[in-house]
Amino acid sequence: QDLLLQISQNVQRIYSHNQQSLRCLVVYGTRPELIKLMPLIRALKEAPHVCAVAVVSTGQHRELLLPLEKYFDVLPDGSMELMLSGQSLASLYNRAEMSMAHLFEHVQPSLVIVQGDTTTAMAAGVAAFHAGIHVVHVEAGLRTGDLSAPFPEEFNRKAIGIICSLCFAPTEVAQNALLIEGVLQDRVFNVGNTVIDALMDASKRPPREVVESGGVLLKSIVERKDGQSSLILTTNTSQLLLNGKHIVLITVHRRENSASGAFSRFGTAVATLATKYPSTQFVVSLHYNPLVRETLIPFWKDFTNIWLMEPPVYPVFVQLLLRVTILLTDSGGLQEEGIALHLPVLIMRTKTERMEGILAGGAKLVGDVVDDIVSATTSLIDDKSCYESMTKAINPYGNGTTSKQIVQILYNHRTNLLLLRPQFLLTFKTQSLVASTNTTTSKLRVRKRVETKHELHIRPHTITVILTGYKREPSLLEKQITELKKSTFKPDEIIFFQNEHHVDFTKVLEQHPDVKHVFNRNWNTKFHGRFTLALLADTEYVAVADDEIVPGEKWLAYAVGFVDREKAIVGNSGRRVKKGILDGSLDYQTSHDSKQGEGFTEVDFVGHWWVGERGLKLSGGEKQRVAIARMILKAPSLVLLDEATSSLDTESERKIQSALAALCKNRTSLIVAHRLSTIIHADEILVLKDGRIAESGRHEDLLNAGGIYAALWSQQQKKNDSNDSSEGVVVEDPPPTSEVDPKN
C-alpha cells in the first residue's frame, strides 16, 4: 500500500503540471513491452499539447527491465514489483489487476495505454475498463485462432481488443481481424509496429563493442561441487563474429513449449546442426526461465561452436542481429525484427500470429519437430538461392513512423477521450444471440453448434471450395454441394461460411456432415467479403463460388487455361470450328467482354476449315496457334504455358507473345520454356537442373550472376545472330517492359 501510494503521488504530480491535456498512463511489465513502448513514450513526452504522460511498471520481468531502463535513461514513475518466485499466472494477474485498480482510483487517468498480450497488459486493461477509463491497445489484432498457442497471450490479446476505445494494429491483416470480430472501423488504425521504430533507432546508433553491458558470451559449462551447472565467462561476441560461414542466433522461451516437451526437441535439433556444421557458430540467448536453462544446457555443454549468452540489453542485441545470418526462434517479436533486417527467420512453433512475415517470404513456420528444424536450417546453410530469396522479403511491419502516427491519432480523438465515457465508444457491429422473440429452436441449435467451431483444420495441398450463405434458398446450397461432390474434380474440403440467420440451412447441413459450417454474425458474405473469408481457410488452393452459381462438372478445369498442342480441336467428329466456340461447353461470345478477343485475329486463322482426327491436317505450328487461340478465348484465371511457341516462326512468335502479354495481365502465369526470350519479363525465373532448382531470380539478376541461365541466354543469342546473317531475317526485339504488366 505504501508503494502504491508513492506511485500515485508521482503520477498526480505529473498530471498537475499539465491540466489542459489528456492524462495518459502507459503501463508495461516485460522487456518486449518496454522496447516497443519506449519510442511511443518519447513521442508522447515531446507532445505536451496532446497529453501529460506518466509511466508505470509492474516489474513482471524485473531482471530484464533494469538494464534496459538504464540504457533508455527513462525510469518509470513507479514500479509495483509484483513478480514473485514460483508465482502462477492467476496469482500474478490477480495482484496486478488489484494494484492497477487501486492506482486508477487515485490518479484518474483519461486513458491507459497497454501493449501486446502480456498478463500486465491484460490486468491493466481490465482494471481500466472496470474504472470507466479509456483503454488504448498498441499492437492489437494479432491472431492465431488457437487459444492455446500462444498461451495465454492469444486470449489476452482478444480480450483486450474487446474493451479498447482505440486499437492500433501493426498490419492490414491485424486490422482486418479486428473488423471481422466486429470492432467498428473508426476505432481501428493500421499504423505499423512500434518495434520497427525502436529497431531503426538502435541500429542507427554508433556501433559500440558488442561485449559491453551484457554482450559477454558464456562459453564453457562446468560442474560445481554441488552438482549444479555453472557458466563461465570466457570470450566475447567481437571475437566470435570473426569466425564461421554462418552465425545462427537462437532464442527459446515460450511457455507452451515447456509444457509440450518442445525444449528438449529444440536442444536435440541445435545439437544435430552443430555436429553437422562445425564451422557454423550457434549463439543462444538464454532466457532467465530456470526450466529453459535446466533443459537446454545439458544438450550443448560439449560443443565448441555453441555459444551461450545472457539476455543482452536491447542495443547489444540489435548489434548482434546485424551480424548474424539466420534466426531460429519461438519468439513473437523477433519475427518482426528479423524480417525488418532482412534476416531469414525460422519459427519453431506450430502456429504464429504474425503470418505477414511468412506471406512476405522472409519467415518459415518449421514447428517443433527435430527433423523439420534441421531440414529447414540445412536448406538455408547449403542452398544459397534459398537463403537469398528469404533475405529479399519486403518488411510488412512498418516504416519507423508508428509512434508519431499514434500521437497524431490521439490528438485527433482528444475530445472524445476527454468528454466521453468508454461505453459510448465500445459498440460493435453485432446483435444479440436471440435476434427476436420468434427465433426458432432450430436456428438456436445451429448457432450453438457452429459458433463454437473456431478452427478450420485443412490438410496441406488440398483443393478447397468456399461457399457462403446470404438470403438464399436452402435448395440452392443443396444443389451446390451435390454438384461439387459428383464433379470431375472433387474438392478435398467444402467450407460454408454464414453470418446472421436470414435463412435456416439446418436441414441441408445435417445431410452433409462433412461440410464445415462456420458461423460468425459479423462476417460479410456478399461480394468481396467471400474472398476475404477464403483467406481464413489455411489452404493453398481455394475456389470461391458465387452464392447464385451452381458449379459444373469441370469447375476447376474452366479456371485453368493451358496450351496443349496435341489436343484434338473438336474431337474426331469433323465438326466445324467457328470463332468463339470452345469444346461446345460455353458461349464465349456472350459470357466474356467483347474486347477479350481483340488483338488475336492473327491466330484465328481456322475459319471454316474441316479438321480431321487429332488435327492431323494441320502443321505443328498451326496446331500450336489453334491451341493458344483456344486458351485465349477461355480467358482463364491461371495461365499454364508449356513450350507454347516452340513450333512457331519468329514473326508469329512475336505477335503471339504480344497477345499473351495482354492475356496474362492481372493473371497468374506459369510458363515452362526453353526459348528464354519468352520469359524475360517474368517476376521470377526458376532454372532446373537434374530435377532441382539450381538458380532463381529475375532475368537481369540471373544474367548478372553469370550462371546456367546466363550461359543458355548467350547460346541462344548467338544462334539467333547466326540465323539472321544466313537468312537475311531481321529479328525484332522482344516486347518492351511497358507492354507487360509488372505485377504479372
XYZ file of C-alpha atoms in Angstrom:
744
model
C 0.000 0.000 0.000
C 2.849 2.398 0.775
C 4.441 1.672 -2.612
C 1.152 2.263 -4.448
C 0.641 5.497 -2.542
C 4.092 6.700 -3.574
C 3.411 5.806 -7.226
C 0.056 7.617 -7.086
C 1.712 10.761 -5.775
C 4.347 10.647 -8.534
C 1.695 10.314 -11.231
C -0.525 13.052 -9.781
C 2.471 15.390 -9.673
C 2.997 14.880 -13.428
C -0.669 15.477 -14.213
C -0.765 18.655 -12.119
C 1.784 20.328 -14.416
C -0.431 19.942 -17.491
C -4.138 20.071 -16.687
C -5.366 21.041 -20.162
C -4.316 17.861 -21.985
C -5.169 14.197 -21.791
C -3.929 12.401 -18.693
C -2.148 9.426 -20.218
C -0.832 6.449 -18.244
C 1.485 3.982 -20.011
C 1.783 0.575 -18.348
C 4.394 -2.107 -19.029
C 5.920 -5.035 -17.167
C 8.095 -7.049 -19.548
C 11.180 -6.447 -21.685
C 9.328 -6.648 -25.050
C 6.696 -4.185 -23.817
C 9.300 -1.616 -22.801
C 11.215 -1.976 -26.086
C 8.050 -1.449 -28.120
C 6.602 1.307 -25.920
C 9.743 3.395 -25.450
C 9.517 5.121 -28.883
C 5.875 5.966 -28.114
C 6.695 7.218 -24.607
C 9.321 9.542 -26.054
C 6.944 10.775 -28.762
C 4.215 11.457 -26.175
C 6.598 13.367 -23.912
C 7.600 15.501 -26.888
C 3.931 16.441 -27.427
C 2.673 18.081 -24.198
C -0.173 19.666 -26.168
C -1.551 16.142 -26.632
C -1.140 14.653 -23.173
C 0.614 14.602 -19.856
C 2.222 11.165 -19.763
C 3.105 9.035 -16.746
C 4.798 5.634 -16.940
C 4.272 2.743 -14.526
C 5.901 -0.710 -14.464
C 4.507 -3.842 -12.828
C 8.012 -5.355 -12.660
C 6.873 -8.589 -14.318
C 10.387 -9.011 -15.849
C 12.357 -7.076 -13.238
C 15.799 -8.572 -14.016
C 15.426 -7.837 -17.726
C 13.915 -4.375 -17.254
C 16.561 -2.749 -15.053
C 19.439 -2.652 -17.601
C 17.016 -1.668 -20.347
C 15.581 1.226 -18.314
C 19.131 2.319 -17.584
C 20.031 2.249 -21.273
C 16.936 4.208 -22.332
C 17.617 6.645 -19.480
C 13.913 6.776 -18.747
C 12.977 5.364 -15.363
C 9.283 4.668 -14.700
C 7.359 6.946 -12.391
C 6.751 3.889 -10.279
C 7.362 0.131 -10.233
C 4.958 -2.193 -8.441
C 7.468 -5.082 -8.111
C 4.688 -7.652 -8.474
C 6.748 -10.634 -9.649
C 7.397 -13.357 -7.081
C 9.401 -16.554 -7.484
C 7.213 -19.507 -8.484
C 4.158 -17.298 -8.898
C 1.298 -18.660 -11.016
C -0.322 -16.756 -13.857
C -3.542 -16.457 -11.881
C -1.719 -15.038 -8.873
C 0.228 -12.542 -10.978
C -2.908 -11.411 -12.786
C -4.887 -11.038 -9.562
C -2.191 -8.958 -7.858
C -1.650 -6.829 -10.973
C -5.338 -6.049 -11.500
C -5.930 -5.169 -7.851
C -2.861 -2.910 -7.796
C -3.910 -1.213 -11.024
C -7.459 -0.705 -9.772
C -6.109 0.971 -6.637
C -3.808 3.204 -8.697
C -6.521 4.207 -11.184
C -8.882 5.088 -8.357
C -6.389 7.621 -7.034
C -4.959 9.180 -10.217
C -7.976 9.006 -12.591
C -6.147 8.980 -15.964
C -8.018 9.883 -19.156
C -6.649 6.823 -20.887
C -4.420 3.828 -20.225
C -2.044 2.607 -22.939
C -1.135 -1.079 -22.961
C 0.942 -3.056 -25.439
C 0.664 -6.557 -26.841
C -0.604 -9.591 -24.994
C 1.092 -9.902 -21.603
C -0.515 -10.509 -18.229
C 0.410 -6.916 -17.357
C -1.455 -5.583 -20.399
C -4.477 -7.748 -19.654
C -4.660 -6.740 -15.975
C -4.208 -3.026 -16.689
C -6.787 -3.104 -19.484
C -9.456 -4.861 -17.431
C -8.844 -2.647 -14.389
C -9.184 0.463 -16.558
C -12.360 -0.867 -18.154
C -13.890 -1.539 -14.736
C -12.982 2.004 -13.690
C -14.582 3.559 -16.778
C -11.224 4.648 -18.232
C -10.393 4.511 -21.941
C -8.071 1.668 -22.963
C -5.699 2.160 -25.901
C -4.169 -1.034 -27.282
C -0.857 -0.911 -29.156
C -0.117 -3.934 -31.405
C -3.755 -5.030 -31.499
C -5.385 -7.638 -33.702
C -2.726 -10.359 -33.914
C -4.418 -13.771 -34.042
C -3.561 -17.463 -34.428
C -7.145 -18.639 -33.949
C -5.998 -21.029 -31.203
C -6.370 -20.008 -27.556
C -3.655 -22.488 -26.563
C -0.997 -21.097 -28.903
C 0.413 -18.802 -27.765
C -0.853 -19.318 -24.216
C -2.186 -17.253 -22.547
C -1.281 -14.455 -24.964
C -3.903 -15.278 -27.616
C -6.714 -14.925 -25.069
C -5.181 -11.790 -23.559
C -4.965 -10.012 -26.898
C -8.527 -10.918 -27.920
C -9.921 -9.848 -24.542
C -8.082 -6.514 -24.600
C -9.365 -5.830 -28.110
C -12.958 -6.012 -26.898
C -12.575 -3.287 -24.270
C -10.438 -0.799 -26.229
C -11.580 2.646 -27.268
C -8.728 2.766 -29.819
C -6.925 -0.200 -31.385
C -3.580 0.343 -33.126
C -2.982 -2.620 -35.439
C 0.528 -3.258 -36.807
C -0.605 -4.575 -40.210
C -3.598 -4.675 -42.517
C -4.141 -8.339 -41.625
C -4.389 -7.465 -37.927
C -6.706 -4.569 -38.724
C -8.998 -6.855 -40.725
C -9.031 -9.405 -37.898
C -10.452 -6.767 -35.565
C -13.012 -5.646 -38.135
C -14.132 -9.244 -38.676
C -14.611 -9.569 -34.908
C -16.960 -6.582 -35.023
C -14.787 -3.690 -33.852
C -16.003 -0.522 -35.545
C -13.797 0.823 -38.302
C -13.355 4.252 -36.704
C -11.739 2.587 -33.668
C -9.106 0.593 -35.600
C -5.968 2.056 -37.189
C -3.243 0.325 -39.191
C -0.115 2.208 -38.109
C 2.707 -0.352 -38.254
C 4.610 -1.749 -35.287
C 6.475 0.411 -32.789
C 9.226 -2.228 -32.614
C 10.365 -1.028 -36.046
C 10.698 2.472 -34.555
C 12.870 1.036 -31.771
C 14.870 -1.159 -34.142
C 15.652 1.669 -36.543
C 16.730 3.897 -33.680
C 19.021 1.261 -32.143
C 20.549 0.192 -35.460
C 21.444 3.802 -36.350
C 23.361 4.415 -33.131
C 27.187 4.375 -33.364
C 28.405 0.747 -33.159
C 29.829 0.019 -29.753
C 31.726 -3.007 -28.613
C 29.130 -5.750 -28.509
C 30.798 -7.117 -25.392
C 29.650 -4.095 -23.362
C 26.763 -4.194 -20.907
C 25.615 -7.760 -21.337
C 27.363 -8.742 -24.561
C 29.627 -11.267 -22.866
C 29.235 -14.818 -24.117
C 29.121 -17.759 -21.746
C 31.387 -20.270 -23.455
C 32.196 -23.039 -21.008
C 29.915 -25.040 -18.781
C 31.468 -26.761 -15.771
C 30.043 -28.821 -12.939
C 30.265 -27.341 -9.474
C 30.811 -29.473 -6.406
C 27.138 -29.231 -5.554
C 26.302 -30.849 -8.898
C 24.844 -27.704 -10.425
C 25.919 -26.290 -13.801
C 28.000 -23.133 -13.748
C 28.504 -20.802 -16.722
C 31.997 -19.354 -17.131
C 32.636 -16.067 -18.967
C 35.496 -16.771 -21.382
C 35.041 -14.771 -24.573
C 33.077 -12.008 -26.204
C 30.946 -11.590 -29.262
C 33.540 -9.475 -31.054
C 35.833 -12.495 -31.264
C 33.030 -14.862 -32.187
C 31.733 -12.792 -35.076
C 35.030 -13.129 -36.927
C 34.561 -16.880 -37.262
C 32.260 -19.153 -39.221
C 30.498 -19.006 -42.556
C 27.085 -18.701 -40.924
C 26.094 -17.465 -37.480
C 22.761 -18.802 -36.244
C 21.058 -16.903 -33.412
C 18.693 -18.978 -31.269
C 16.120 -17.800 -28.722
C 13.743 -20.108 -26.844
C 11.283 -19.238 -24.094
C 7.607 -19.886 -24.976
C 5.518 -21.140 -22.070
C 3.510 -23.619 -24.166
C 6.738 -25.169 -25.487
C 7.883 -26.001 -21.972
C 4.668 -27.912 -21.308
C 4.837 -29.903 -24.558
C 8.437 -31.076 -24.225
C 9.483 -28.947 -27.182
C 12.520 -27.558 -25.321
C 14.172 -30.978 -25.413
C 13.482 -31.278 -29.127
C 14.970 -27.825 -29.693
C 18.081 -28.905 -27.800
C 18.417 -32.036 -29.928
C 17.892 -30.107 -33.169
C 20.568 -27.498 -32.406
C 23.000 -30.189 -31.248
C 22.411 -32.064 -34.516
C 23.077 -28.918 -36.538
C 26.208 -28.068 -34.540
C 27.564 -31.551 -35.258
C 26.693 -31.345 -38.953
C 28.183 -27.859 -39.422
C 31.263 -27.491 -37.181
C 32.322 -24.226 -38.889
C 28.925 -22.614 -38.262
C 28.566 -20.736 -34.990
C 25.365 -21.096 -32.946
C 24.656 -18.270 -30.489
C 21.969 -18.910 -27.871
C 20.375 -16.107 -25.870
C 19.453 -17.973 -22.691
C 16.195 -16.883 -21.108
C 16.167 -16.489 -17.321
C 13.444 -19.132 -17.022
C 15.098 -21.913 -14.946
C 13.275 -24.607 -16.916
C 14.793 -23.318 -20.167
C 18.314 -23.496 -18.754
C 17.914 -26.798 -16.958
C 16.555 -28.431 -20.111
C 18.851 -26.992 -22.784
C 22.291 -26.668 -21.173
C 22.919 -30.458 -20.954
C 22.387 -30.785 -24.719
C 25.030 -28.197 -25.601
C 27.757 -28.213 -22.954
C 30.225 -30.301 -25.013
C 30.069 -28.254 -28.236
C 32.783 -25.746 -29.127
C 30.615 -23.972 -31.718
C 27.573 -23.391 -29.466
C 27.827 -20.146 -27.508
C 25.532 -19.308 -24.598
C 24.652 -15.721 -23.822
C 22.801 -13.939 -21.046
C 19.864 -11.929 -22.474
C 21.622 -8.715 -23.591
C 20.258 -5.204 -23.362
C 18.431 -4.152 -26.490
C 21.156 -2.151 -28.313
C 23.602 -5.021 -27.833
C 21.007 -7.460 -29.118
C 20.381 -5.303 -32.200
C 24.133 -5.193 -32.892
C 24.120 -8.978 -32.718
C 21.119 -9.181 -35.069
C 23.005 -7.030 -37.567
C 25.809 -9.598 -37.655
C 24.110 -12.998 -37.597
C 22.858 -14.708 -40.756
C 19.982 -16.944 -39.591
C 17.437 -16.513 -36.785
C 15.940 -19.601 -35.138
C 13.289 -18.639 -32.569
C 9.984 -19.364 -30.890
C 9.578 -15.658 -30.065
C 6.872 -13.422 -31.458
C 8.527 -10.017 -31.658
C 11.771 -11.345 -33.125
C 9.840 -12.425 -36.206
C 9.237 -8.741 -36.929
C 12.772 -7.568 -36.183
C 14.402 -10.351 -38.186
C 12.391 -9.645 -41.329
C 12.921 -5.891 -40.973
C 16.687 -6.579 -41.027
C 16.331 -8.996 -43.981
C 17.338 -11.889 -41.758
C 15.820 -15.326 -42.595
C 13.569 -16.316 -39.681
C 12.732 -19.939 -38.847
C 9.833 -20.052 -36.371
C 9.965 -23.039 -34.001
C 6.233 -23.043 -33.368
C 3.256 -24.801 -34.910
C 1.298 -21.539 -35.228
C 2.116 -17.863 -35.391
C 0.074 -14.699 -35.026
C 2.443 -12.964 -37.440
C 1.619 -14.584 -40.773
C 2.616 -11.451 -42.683
C 6.286 -12.391 -42.475
C 5.595 -15.846 -43.865
C 3.476 -14.428 -46.683
C 6.271 -11.962 -47.464
C 8.700 -14.868 -47.811
C 11.046 -13.829 -45.008
C 9.932 -16.367 -42.404
C 9.037 -20.051 -42.291
C 6.969 -21.942 -39.738
C 9.115 -25.032 -39.031
C 7.274 -26.389 -35.987
C 8.845 -28.179 -33.033
C 9.874 -31.481 -34.672
C 13.624 -32.135 -34.735
C 13.809 -33.283 -38.370
C 11.807 -30.291 -39.611
C 14.002 -27.790 -37.757
C 17.193 -29.439 -39.001
C 15.903 -29.670 -42.575
C 14.847 -26.009 -42.765
C 18.139 -24.770 -41.303
C 20.130 -27.063 -43.586
C 18.386 -25.607 -46.628
C 19.424 -22.084 -45.633
C 23.033 -23.067 -44.962
C 23.507 -25.248 -48.056
C 21.280 -23.557 -50.631
C 22.427 -20.036 -51.471
C 19.370 -19.292 -53.615
C 17.025 -20.376 -50.805
C 18.863 -18.138 -48.358
C 18.951 -15.136 -50.665
C 15.266 -15.428 -51.543
C 14.325 -15.093 -47.854
C 16.594 -12.088 -47.370
C 14.741 -10.253 -50.154
C 11.396 -10.258 -48.314
C 9.733 -6.860 -48.028
C 9.164 -5.773 -44.423
C 5.372 -5.658 -43.779
C 5.594 -4.311 -40.226
C 6.069 -0.570 -40.638
C 8.495 2.166 -41.631
C 9.565 3.646 -38.297
C 6.820 6.287 -38.007
C 4.320 4.313 -35.909
C 4.774 6.315 -32.699
C 4.247 9.631 -34.480
C 1.084 8.286 -36.112
C -0.321 7.173 -32.758
C 0.339 10.578 -31.175
C -1.447 12.304 -34.053
C -4.458 9.965 -33.810
C -4.693 10.567 -30.052
C -4.664 14.291 -30.745
C -7.420 13.927 -33.348
C -9.590 11.969 -30.863
C -8.764 14.036 -27.779
C -12.287 15.481 -27.490
C -13.968 12.075 -27.290
C -11.280 10.731 -24.972
C -11.736 13.702 -22.628
C -15.524 14.028 -22.633
C -16.987 10.582 -23.371
C -17.026 7.543 -21.154
C -15.737 4.329 -22.801
C -19.195 2.778 -23.039
C -20.166 5.382 -25.647
C -17.332 4.203 -27.902
C -17.418 0.469 -27.229
C -20.126 -0.518 -29.698
C -19.835 -3.402 -32.135
C -21.286 -4.474 -35.459
C -23.206 -7.257 -33.787
C -26.589 -8.226 -32.409
C -27.686 -10.368 -29.525
C -27.788 -14.141 -29.878
C -31.568 -14.137 -29.983
C -32.349 -11.507 -32.602
C -36.097 -11.560 -31.962
C -38.664 -13.247 -29.767
C -39.795 -15.614 -32.541
C -36.343 -17.100 -33.233
C -36.873 -20.806 -33.761
C -35.300 -23.522 -31.639
C -33.770 -24.946 -34.804
C -31.933 -21.702 -35.508
C -30.628 -21.520 -31.959
C -29.391 -25.105 -32.188
C -27.462 -24.328 -35.354
C -25.963 -21.186 -33.864
C -24.749 -23.036 -30.832
C -23.206 -25.724 -32.993
C -21.352 -23.522 -35.431
C -20.343 -20.577 -33.262
C -18.147 -22.839 -31.153
C -16.281 -24.186 -34.188
C -13.389 -21.756 -34.388
C -10.674 -23.667 -36.220
C -10.505 -24.910 -39.788
C -8.123 -27.856 -39.946
C -7.247 -28.305 -43.618
C -4.658 -30.764 -44.863
C -1.763 -29.361 -46.916
C -2.015 -29.454 -50.718
C -5.792 -29.686 -50.780
C -8.344 -28.066 -53.062
C -10.873 -26.115 -51.010
C -14.193 -24.632 -52.102
C -15.683 -21.700 -50.172
C -19.480 -21.332 -50.172
C -21.372 -18.518 -48.482
C -24.988 -18.098 -47.472
C -26.855 -14.823 -47.690
C -30.626 -14.664 -48.159
C -30.599 -17.691 -50.492
C -32.940 -20.640 -50.590
C -31.574 -23.749 -48.843
C -32.221 -25.710 -52.038
C -29.510 -23.697 -53.791
C -26.929 -24.650 -51.170
C -28.046 -28.282 -51.502
C -27.571 -28.093 -55.276
C -24.136 -26.502 -54.936
C -22.862 -29.144 -52.531
C -24.349 -32.028 -54.530
C -22.819 -30.845 -57.812
C -19.417 -30.343 -56.219
C -19.394 -33.855 -54.787
C -20.150 -35.508 -58.119
C -17.901 -33.258 -60.216
C -14.893 -34.461 -62.161
C -12.585 -32.521 -59.861
C -13.843 -33.263 -56.366
C -12.746 -30.702 -53.780
C -10.965 -32.048 -50.708
C -12.740 -29.567 -48.453
C -16.036 -27.686 -48.694
C -16.484 -24.839 -46.218
C -19.756 -22.979 -45.760
C -19.465 -19.507 -44.217
C -22.572 -17.847 -42.828
C -23.356 -14.673 -40.927
C -26.761 -13.649 -39.490
C -29.528 -16.227 -39.932
C -31.532 -14.884 -42.856
C -32.176 -18.483 -43.910
C -32.281 -21.711 -41.944
C -29.755 -24.077 -43.556
C -30.029 -26.671 -40.789
C -31.621 -29.487 -42.816
C -29.169 -29.120 -45.692
C -26.140 -29.174 -43.422
C -27.442 -32.168 -41.497
C -27.489 -34.073 -44.812
C -23.835 -33.164 -45.420
C -21.948 -33.562 -42.133
C -18.608 -33.494 -43.988
C -19.169 -29.846 -44.976
C -17.529 -27.496 -42.492
C -20.061 -24.915 -41.339
C -18.546 -21.804 -39.794
C -20.726 -19.057 -38.344
C -19.946 -15.508 -37.290
C -22.703 -12.922 -37.210
C -20.333 -10.116 -38.267
C -18.857 -11.608 -41.431
C -19.615 -10.081 -44.794
C -20.650 -12.948 -47.086
C -21.563 -10.731 -50.014
C -19.441 -9.546 -52.916
C -15.756 -9.179 -51.981
C -16.463 -10.424 -48.465
C -16.444 -14.060 -49.543
C -12.912 -13.658 -50.880
C -11.795 -12.233 -47.553
C -13.278 -15.283 -45.863
C -11.299 -17.515 -48.197
C -8.141 -16.103 -46.642
C -9.252 -17.515 -43.281
C -9.041 -21.041 -44.682
C -5.442 -22.144 -44.232
C -5.133 -23.843 -47.595
C -3.016 -23.374 -50.700
C -5.667 -23.907 -53.405
C -9.073 -22.317 -52.968
C -12.042 -21.707 -55.252
C -14.706 -19.187 -54.228
C -18.192 -19.906 -55.555
C -20.762 -17.161 -56.057
C -23.843 -17.754 -53.933
C -26.007 -17.722 -57.084
C -23.850 -20.081 -59.159
C -24.029 -23.862 -59.268
C -20.627 -25.274 -60.278
C -20.468 -27.568 -63.280
C -18.707 -30.890 -63.615
C -15.441 -29.267 -64.696
C -15.459 -26.200 -62.453
C -11.733 -26.472 -61.788
C -10.753 -27.099 -65.400
C -12.569 -23.955 -66.517
C -10.453 -21.878 -64.112
C -7.169 -23.029 -65.691
C -6.004 -22.286 -69.226
C -3.195 -24.262 -70.825
C -1.707 -24.799 -74.261
C -1.835 -28.437 -75.364
C -0.622 -28.755 -78.948
C -1.699 -32.374 -79.281
C -5.284 -31.947 -78.129
C -7.875 -32.532 -80.856
C -9.574 -29.282 -81.697
C -13.166 -30.542 -81.625
C -12.686 -34.283 -81.236
C -12.800 -36.635 -84.240
C -16.336 -35.992 -85.422
C -15.300 -33.472 -88.045
C -17.392 -30.672 -86.503
C -16.769 -27.251 -87.935
C -14.535 -24.945 -85.899
C -16.009 -21.467 -85.579
C -14.667 -18.375 -83.947
C -15.618 -18.101 -80.272
C -16.535 -21.759 -79.622
C -14.555 -23.823 -77.120
C -15.458 -27.528 -76.978
C -19.127 -26.581 -77.233
C -19.154 -26.041 -73.472
C -19.560 -22.275 -73.168
C -20.651 -19.454 -75.417
C -17.688 -17.155 -75.007
C -19.201 -14.554 -77.303
C -21.821 -13.757 -74.681
C -20.099 -14.718 -71.435
C -16.988 -12.590 -71.959
C -16.316 -8.979 -72.742
C -16.166 -8.447 -76.476
C -12.791 -6.809 -76.030
C -11.363 -10.093 -74.805
C -10.725 -11.273 -78.362
C -9.167 -8.088 -79.664
C -5.592 -8.490 -80.851
C -5.941 -12.207 -81.506
C -7.062 -12.152 -85.162
C -3.619 -13.333 -86.210
C -4.162 -16.716 -84.562
C -7.820 -17.133 -85.509
C -6.943 -18.488 -88.924
C -9.043 -21.680 -88.756
C -12.149 -20.074 -90.211
C -14.415 -22.842 -91.542
C -11.822 -25.483 -92.289
C -12.568 -29.132 -91.707
C -10.224 -30.681 -89.178
C -9.529 -34.409 -89.005
C -8.814 -36.659 -86.054
C -6.427 -35.013 -83.535
C -5.938 -32.176 -86.007
C -3.656 -34.199 -88.280
C -4.413 -31.971 -91.278
C -2.665 -29.069 -89.552
C 1.054 -28.422 -89.303
C 2.801 -28.302 -85.934
C 2.832 -24.511 -85.904
C -0.825 -24.320 -86.926
C -1.852 -26.730 -84.181
C 0.077 -24.690 -81.668
C -1.585 -21.453 -82.787
C -5.021 -23.067 -82.535
C -4.222 -24.318 -79.036
C -3.177 -20.818 -77.998
C -6.344 -19.356 -79.517
C -8.483 -21.828 -77.528
C -6.775 -20.820 -74.325
C -7.137 -17.109 -75.135
C -10.874 -17.485 -75.741
C -11.221 -19.224 -72.415
C -9.801 -16.195 -70.509
C -8.751 -18.342 -67.529
C -7.704 -17.237 -64.067
C -4.495 -19.273 -64.219
C -2.458 -19.495 -67.430
C -0.184 -22.518 -67.958
C 2.171 -22.355 -70.955
C 4.392 -25.345 -71.730
C 6.696 -24.563 -74.680
C 3.733 -22.626 -76.074
C 5.575 -21.093 -79.052
C 8.235 -23.699 -79.770
C 6.834 -24.611 -83.213
C 6.313 -21.065 -84.466
C 8.378 -18.930 -86.789
C 9.916 -15.750 -85.402
C 7.282 -13.376 -86.780
C 4.352 -15.454 -85.477
C 6.073 -15.864 -82.132
C 6.496 -12.106 -81.797
C 2.804 -11.463 -82.465
C 1.646 -14.219 -80.154
C 3.985 -13.083 -77.372
C 2.406 -9.643 -77.595
C -1.068 -11.191 -77.395
C -0.054 -13.423 -74.486
C 1.312 -10.398 -72.626
C -2.167 -8.855 -72.790
C -3.785 -12.158 -71.811
C -1.523 -12.615 -68.789
C -2.250 -9.144 -67.451
C -3.691 -9.446 -63.915
C -3.498 -13.248 -64.145
C -1.164 -15.728 -62.548
C 1.016 -17.283 -65.251
C 3.231 -20.364 -65.049
C 5.466 -20.780 -68.091
C 7.713 -23.732 -68.991
C 10.128 -22.592 -71.680
C 13.436 -23.262 -73.394
C 13.215 -20.117 -75.518
C 14.405 -17.645 -72.921
C 13.159 -14.682 -74.953
C 9.608 -15.673 -73.948
C 10.194 -15.240 -70.208
C 12.473 -12.227 -69.846
C 9.698 -10.207 -68.136
C 8.724 -12.902 -65.610
C 8.591 -11.940 -61.938
C 10.669 -14.988 -61.070
C 12.541 -17.482 -63.225
C 13.405 -20.929 -61.854
C 16.278 -22.764 -63.576
C 16.000 -26.538 -63.175
C 18.933 -28.929 -63.351
C 18.773 -32.635 -62.523
C 15.341 -32.195 -61.005
C 16.403 -29.416 -58.611
C 16.142 -25.642 -58.661
C 19.666 -24.528 -59.496
C 19.001 -20.792 -59.848
C 16.159 -18.355 -59.302
C 15.551 -14.660 -59.840
C 14.599 -12.103 -62.465
C 16.107 -12.059 -65.958
C 18.579 -9.259 -65.255
C 19.702 -10.761 -61.937
C 20.355 -14.173 -63.484
C 22.360 -12.642 -66.324
C 24.479 -10.707 -63.840
C 25.039 -13.884 -61.805
C 26.788 -15.486 -64.794
C 25.436 -18.990 -64.098
C 23.466 -21.590 -66.036
C 20.800 -19.148 -67.198
C 23.367 -16.656 -68.460
C 25.122 -19.406 -70.434
C 21.843 -20.545 -72.039
C 20.950 -16.957 -72.907
C 24.341 -16.419 -74.561
C 23.988 -19.608 -76.609
C 20.511 -18.697 -77.839
C 21.548 -15.160 -78.734
C 24.470 -16.477 -80.781
C 22.115 -18.881 -82.566
C 19.703 -16.051 -83.359
C 22.558 -13.924 -84.701
C 23.687 -16.817 -86.898
C 20.191 -17.336 -88.287
C 19.851 -13.635 -89.033
C 23.072 -13.477 -91.025
C 22.372 -16.649 -93.016
C 18.738 -15.989 -93.849
C 18.786 -12.221 -94.021
C 15.953 -12.026 -91.490
C 15.718 -9.110 -89.087
C 14.667 -10.374 -85.641
C 12.758 -7.731 -83.728
C 13.451 -7.208 -80.058
C 11.025 -8.746 -77.530
C 8.130 -6.522 -76.440
C 9.362 -3.740 -74.169
C 8.708 -3.966 -70.453
C 5.913 -1.414 -70.740
C 3.784 -3.876 -72.712
C 3.703 -6.301 -69.804
C 2.071 -5.548 -66.502
C 4.939 -5.639 -63.949
C 2.570 -7.224 -61.403
C 2.085 -10.370 -63.510
